[in-house]
Every structure is written in C-alpha cells, then in structure tokens.
C-alpha cells in the first residue's frame, strides 16, 4: 500500500505528528513531508493542524474512510497470494448479529481454532443492519445475520440454517397457566419488550405483529437481548426471542415459553459476504460453519 496512506492513517490514529513519527520510526519532518505529498496529490487539504490538535476535515474524512477500505483490500490480496502455496492461516474479521454471535458463534470459533490453529479470528457483534454495512465496506470478511437488510448488489447472502422464535414470559405469569393454546390477538394488551430497529429479532417481531394484525399498546425497547430477558424475568412484559437465547433461563425456570397457537415463528440465519475471492482461512471457516447446519437446526425437527 502507498506509504503516504499508511502515514496518513497513523497520524489520524495518534492525532499527533510526533507520536505518529515515533511509532513509524521516522522523523517528524518526514511524516510532515508524506502528508504534504498526499495533499498535493489529492489537491486538497486533509488535516486541520494547530499546536493543540490534529484532526480530519471533510476531505480528510473521505480519504480516511477509503484508505481503510484500501488497507483491508491490500491485506486480503496478500492473504490470497499466500494461500496459493500455504495452508489456512491468517486473520478473519467475522461479524454476527446478536442471537448468533452471543449464543452460537463462540463454540464454532472454538472448533475453528482447534482445527486451524493458525487462523486468527476477530469478532464484531452488532445488529443485522450494522453487520451488513461493515461487510459492504470491507471492514468484515463475513457476517452471520438473522433477518433481512437493505438489498445491496455487492453483497452475497446465503441462508444456511433455521432459527425458531417463541413468546416468553415470567414463570408465574398468568398466561403460563393456560391449558389451551393462546391466540396471538390475546397478547395485544400485554407490554412487549423489543429490540431496537435494525435488529433481526425486531424485524421478526414486527413480522409477527403484521401477520396477525396485532398492534400492542405498550412497547419497551432495548439494544440487546440480555436486558430484555432480565425485564421478562422481572415480570415487566413478554417478548419474542430465539430459543437459542433462552436456554439457560428455561433450564433454571426463570422464564417459560407461552403456548401460542400460531407459533413458533421461524427465520433464516444467513452468511453475508462481498468479495468473490476468499482466503483459505475464510473458506475453511465457512465450510465449518455450514457443517453445523444440523446442530443449529435441531430445535426445528
């Protein structure tokens, strides 16, 4: 990669020419010369500089964003070239939405490390929309998500397993004692505790509401599953969650699955990638992921 871009990234990271020079084992005038050359080539000033700070201006933000993509692509190119002769090794940037990332991905990564000790995975967990954006911008090599996101031509989506979702309530909630199946419309007056917009779990819940023309009067929002489960345990409301996310709570009897006539609701877990070229490390990880389909699907049987 162009050394001027490497110097530029380091200056932005350190927000200081002297600190950047020290880490790059250069003199400060040399760093300044690299930045000046880059600005002359682009034809615009990229950094605002004073005695107190160094920060990006608008043009600098554009160059910084694309330089990060260039850095990722350059690293990926080198991995692909190395893979022509070497075994699966190197870094993989993996992203996952919360349900898969928190409850299924750890055991798969542990197995990947056992089978391919030279693979170095890093993991980002966020909602489905964010993971798709990070794959699109080359900041992640692969994403594993539930639900849908805005269709983008550059992204390849591969459904590979199913997830089953159920309505849960506090163990002694009156609805847990119903002998007959509950109809969804009976739950409209309950307080629903939901994930934020952009999450696959929120999308699934809204699909269920729409399917049964149900419009709850009381809704609470949280940005992850853990506080939702805590609120349900405390008797503050009900929620639609993946069975994978509630295994511990079911085991200890903290919450129960409501016997809802129209459920469970099933959705896809999908693999999201961008580049048609894959390193051996990424290909090995994806093969391992696909091999777990039956394990992930077991609750659907």
Coordinates of C-alpha atoms in Angstrom, one line a residue:
X1 CA 0.0 0.0 0.0
X2 CA 1.2 3.6 -0.7
X3 CA 3.3 4.6 2.3
X4 CA 1.8 8.1 2.3
X5 CA -1.6 6.4 3.1
X6 CA 0.0 4.4 5.9
X7 CA 1.5 7.5 7.4
X8 CA -1.8 9.3 7.0
X9 CA -3.7 6.6 8.9
X10 CA -1.1 6.6 11.7
X11 CA -1.4 10.4 12.1
X12 CA -5.2 10.2 12.2
X13 CA -4.9 7.4 14.8
X14 CA -2.5 9.2 17.0
X15 CA -3.9 12.7 16.4
X16 CA -0.3 13.9 16.6
X17 CA 2.6 14.1 14.2
X18 CA 5.3 13.4 16.8
X19 CA 3.6 10.3 18.2
X20 CA 2.9 9.1 14.7
X21 CA 6.6 9.6 13.8
X22 CA 7.7 7.8 16.9
X23 CA 5.6 4.7 16.1
X24 CA 6.6 4.7 12.5
X25 CA 10.3 5.1 13.4
X26 CA 10.5 8.2 11.3
X27 CA 11.4 11.8 12.0
X28 CA 8.6 14.3 12.3
X29 CA 9.7 16.3 9.2
X30 CA 9.5 13.0 7.2
X31 CA 5.9 12.4 8.4
X32 CA 5.0 16.0 7.5
X33 CA 6.5 15.5 4.1
X34 CA 4.5 12.4 3.4
X35 CA 1.3 14.2 4.4
X36 CA 2.2 17.2 2.3
X37 CA 2.8 15.0 -0.7
X38 CA -0.5 13.2 -0.2
X39 CA -2.3 16.6 0.0
X40 CA -0.6 17.8 -3.2
X41 CA -1.6 14.6 -5.0
X42 CA -5.3 14.8 -3.9
X43 CA -5.3 18.6 -4.5
X44 CA -7.0 19.3 -1.1
X45 CA -6.0 19.8 2.5
X46 CA -6.9 16.8 4.6
X47 CA -6.0 17.7 8.1
X48 CA -6.6 20.7 10.4
X49 CA -3.5 21.3 12.4
X50 CA -2.9 23.5 15.5
X51 CA -0.4 23.4 18.4
X52 CA -3.1 21.5 20.4
X53 CA -4.6 19.0 17.9
X54 CA -4.5 17.3 14.5
X55 CA -7.9 16.4 13.2
X56 CA -9.7 15.5 9.9
X57 CA -11.6 18.0 7.8
X58 CA -14.4 16.8 5.5
X59 CA -12.0 16.0 2.6
X60 CA -9.8 14.1 5.2
X61 CA -12.8 12.1 6.3
X62 CA -13.4 10.9 2.8
X63 CA -9.8 9.9 2.2
X64 CA -9.6 8.2 5.7
X65 CA -12.8 6.1 5.0
X66 CA -11.5 4.9 1.6
X67 CA -7.9 4.4 2.9
X68 CA -9.3 2.0 5.5
X69 CA -11.0 0.0 2.6
X70 CA -7.8 0.1 0.6
X71 CA -5.9 -1.3 3.6
X72 CA -8.4 -4.1 4.1
X73 CA -8.3 -5.0 0.3
X74 CA -4.5 -4.9 0.3
X75 CA -4.3 -7.3 3.2
X76 CA -6.8 -9.5 1.6
X77 CA -4.9 -9.6 -1.6
X78 CA -1.7 -10.6 0.2
X79 CA -3.6 -13.4 2.1
X80 CA -5.0 -14.7 -1.2
X81 CA -1.5 -14.8 -2.8
X82 CA -0.1 -16.5 0.3
X83 CA -2.9 -19.1 0.1
X84 CA -1.7 -20.3 -3.3
X85 CA 1.1 -22.2 -1.5
X86 CA 0.3 -22.2 2.2
X87 CA -2.3 -23.8 4.5
X88 CA -5.3 -22.0 6.0
X89 CA -3.9 -19.2 8.2
X90 CA -4.1 -15.5 8.9
X91 CA -6.8 -13.2 10.2
X92 CA -10.5 -13.4 9.6
X93 CA -12.8 -10.5 10.5
X94 CA -16.1 -12.1 11.5
X95 CA -19.3 -10.2 12.2
X96 CA -22.5 -11.6 13.7
X97 CA -25.9 -10.3 14.8
X98 CA -26.6 -10.7 18.5
X99 CA -28.5 -14.0 18.6
X100 CA -26.0 -15.9 16.5
X101 CA -23.0 -14.0 17.8
X102 CA -23.7 -14.5 21.5
X103 CA -25.2 -17.9 21.6
X104 CA -23.8 -20.0 18.7
X105 CA -20.7 -18.4 17.3
X106 CA -18.4 -18.9 20.3
X107 CA -18.5 -22.7 20.0
X108 CA -17.9 -22.6 16.3
X109 CA -14.9 -20.3 16.7
X110 CA -13.5 -22.6 19.4
X111 CA -13.8 -25.5 16.9
X112 CA -12.2 -23.5 14.1
X113 CA -9.2 -22.7 16.4
X114 CA -8.9 -26.3 17.2
X115 CA -8.9 -27.4 13.6
X116 CA -7.0 -24.5 12.2
X117 CA -4.7 -23.1 14.9
X118 CA -3.0 -20.6 12.5
X119 CA -6.3 -18.8 11.9
X120 CA -6.7 -15.6 13.9
X121 CA -10.4 -14.6 14.1
X122 CA -11.7 -11.2 15.4
X123 CA -15.3 -10.8 16.1
X124 CA -17.7 -7.9 15.9
X125 CA -21.3 -8.3 17.3
X126 CA -23.9 -5.8 16.3
X127 CA -27.4 -5.7 14.8
X128 CA -28.1 -7.1 11.4
X129 CA -28.1 -3.8 9.5
X130 CA -24.7 -2.8 11.0
X131 CA -23.1 -6.1 10.2
X132 CA -24.2 -5.8 6.6
X133 CA -22.8 -2.3 6.3
X134 CA -19.4 -3.4 7.7
X135 CA -19.2 -6.3 5.2
X136 CA -20.1 -3.9 2.4
X137 CA -17.3 -1.5 3.5
X138 CA -14.7 -4.4 3.6
X139 CA -14.3 -4.0 7.4
X140 CA -15.6 -7.5 7.9
X141 CA -14.8 -10.6 5.8
X142 CA -18.1 -12.3 6.6
X143 CA -21.2 -11.6 8.5
X144 CA -23.7 -14.1 10.0
X145 CA -27.1 -12.5 10.5
X146 CA -30.7 -13.2 11.1
X147 CA -33.4 -11.4 9.2
X148 CA -33.1 -9.1 6.2
X149 CA -31.3 -5.8 5.4
X150 CA -31.4 -3.3 2.6
X151 CA -30.6 -5.2 -0.7
X152 CA -27.2 -4.3 -2.0
X153 CA -25.9 -5.8 -5.3
X154 CA -22.4 -6.2 -4.0
X155 CA -23.4 -8.4 -1.1
X156 CA -24.0 -12.1 -1.4
X157 CA -26.5 -13.6 1.0
X158 CA -26.6 -17.4 1.7
X159 CA -29.3 -18.7 4.1
X160 CA -27.8 -21.7 5.7
X161 CA -29.8 -22.6 8.9
X162 CA -33.1 -22.0 10.6
X163 CA -33.9 -20.4 13.9
X164 CA -37.1 -20.9 15.9
X165 CA -38.6 -18.0 17.9
X166 CA -41.1 -18.2 20.7
X167 CA -43.0 -15.9 23.1
X168 CA -41.7 -15.9 26.6
X169 CA -43.0 -14.6 29.9
X170 CA -42.1 -14.7 33.6
X171 CA -42.5 -18.2 35.0
X172 CA -45.5 -17.3 37.2
X173 CA -47.2 -15.1 34.6
X174 CA -50.9 -15.9 34.4
X175 CA -50.6 -16.7 30.7
X176 CA -48.2 -19.6 31.6
X177 CA -51.0 -21.5 33.3
X178 CA -53.4 -21.6 30.3
X179 CA -54.4 -25.1 29.5
X180 CA -55.5 -24.2 25.9
X181 CA -53.2 -22.6 23.3
X182 CA -53.2 -18.8 23.4
X183 CA -54.1 -16.9 20.3
X184 CA -51.8 -14.0 19.3
X185 CA -54.6 -11.5 19.4
X186 CA -54.9 -12.2 23.2
X187 CA -51.4 -10.8 23.7
X188 CA -52.1 -7.3 22.3
X189 CA -52.8 -5.8 25.7
X190 CA -49.5 -7.2 27.2
X191 CA -46.4 -5.0 27.4
X192 CA -44.0 -6.2 24.7
X193 CA -40.2 -5.8 25.3
X194 CA -38.5 -5.4 21.9
X195 CA -35.0 -5.0 20.4
X196 CA -34.1 -1.8 18.5
X197 CA -34.9 -1.0 14.9
X198 CA -32.3 -2.7 12.6
X199 CA -32.1 -5.9 14.6
X200 CA -33.2 -9.2 13.1
X201 CA -35.2 -10.0 16.3
X202 CA -37.1 -6.7 16.0
X203 CA -37.8 -7.5 12.3
X204 CA -39.2 -10.9 13.2
X205 CA -41.4 -9.5 16.0
X206 CA -42.8 -6.8 13.6
X207 CA -43.5 -9.5 11.0
X208 CA -45.5 -11.5 13.6
X209 CA -47.4 -8.4 14.6
X210 CA -48.2 -7.6 10.9
X211 CA -49.1 -11.2 10.2
X212 CA -51.8 -11.3 12.9
X213 CA -52.8 -7.6 12.5
X214 CA -51.8 -7.0 16.1
X215 CA -50.8 -3.6 17.5
X216 CA -49.6 -3.7 21.1
X217 CA -50.5 -0.7 23.1
X218 CA -47.4 -0.8 25.3
X219 CA -43.8 -1.4 23.9
X220 CA -40.4 -1.0 25.5
X221 CA -37.1 -1.1 23.6
X222 CA -33.6 -2.4 24.4
X223 CA -30.5 -2.6 22.3
X224 CA -29.5 -6.2 23.3
X225 CA -31.2 -9.5 24.3
X226 CA -29.8 -9.7 27.9
X227 CA -31.7 -6.8 29.4
X228 CA -34.9 -8.0 27.6
X229 CA -34.6 -11.4 29.3
X230 CA -34.0 -9.6 32.6
X231 CA -37.1 -7.5 32.2
X232 CA -39.2 -10.6 31.3
X233 CA -37.9 -12.4 34.4
X234 CA -38.9 -9.4 36.5
X235 CA -42.4 -9.6 35.2
X236 CA -42.3 -6.4 33.2
X237 CA -43.6 -7.8 30.0
X238 CA -43.3 -10.5 27.3
X239 CA -41.1 -10.9 24.3
X240 CA -40.4 -12.9 21.1
X241 CA -37.0 -14.4 21.3
X242 CA -34.9 -17.2 19.7
X243 CA -34.9 -20.5 21.6
X244 CA -31.1 -20.3 21.5
X245 CA -31.1 -17.1 23.5
X246 CA -33.2 -18.5 26.4
X247 CA -31.6 -22.0 27.1
X248 CA -30.2 -21.0 30.5
X249 CA -33.3 -19.2 31.7
X250 CA -35.5 -22.2 30.6
X251 CA -33.2 -24.6 32.4
X252 CA -33.4 -22.7 35.7
X253 CA -37.1 -22.0 35.3
X254 CA -36.7 -18.2 35.3
X255 CA -39.0 -17.8 32.2
X256 CA -41.4 -20.0 30.3
X257 CA -42.4 -20.3 26.7
X258 CA -46.1 -19.4 26.2
X259 CA -48.2 -22.0 24.3
X260 CA -49.2 -19.7 21.4
X261 CA -51.4 -21.3 18.8
X262 CA -49.7 -19.7 15.8
X263 CA -46.1 -20.1 16.8
X264 CA -43.2 -20.8 16.7
X265 CA -42.0 -18.3 14.1
X266 CA -39.0 -19.5 12.0
X267 CA -36.4 -17.3 10.3
X268 CA -33.1 -17.8 8.5
X269 CA -29.6 -17.5 9.7
X270 CA -27.7 -16.2 6.7
X271 CA -24.0 -15.8 5.7
X272 CA -23.2 -12.4 4.1
X273 CA -20.0 -11.9 2.1
X274 CA -18.8 -9.4 -0.5
X275 CA -15.7 -10.4 -2.3
X276 CA -15.9 -13.4 -4.7
X277 CA -12.3 -14.3 -3.7
X278 CA -11.8 -16.0 -0.4
X279 CA -8.7 -16.7 1.6
X280 CA -8.1 -20.3 2.6
X281 CA -8.8 -19.2 6.2
X282 CA -12.2 -17.8 5.3
X283 CA -13.1 -20.7 3.1
X284 CA -12.2 -23.1 5.9
X285 CA -14.3 -21.2 8.4
X286 CA -17.3 -21.0 6.1
X287 CA -17.1 -24.8 5.4
X288 CA -17.1 -25.4 9.2
X289 CA -20.0 -23.0 9.7
X290 CA -22.1 -24.8 7.0
X291 CA -21.3 -28.2 8.6
X292 CA -23.1 -27.0 11.8
X293 CA -26.4 -26.6 10.0
X294 CA -27.9 -29.7 11.5
X295 CA -26.8 -28.7 15.0
X296 CA -28.2 -25.2 14.6
X297 CA -31.5 -26.6 13.1
X298 CA -32.0 -29.3 15.7
X299 CA -34.9 -27.5 17.5
X300 CA -36.8 -27.3 14.3
X301 CA -37.1 -31.1 14.0

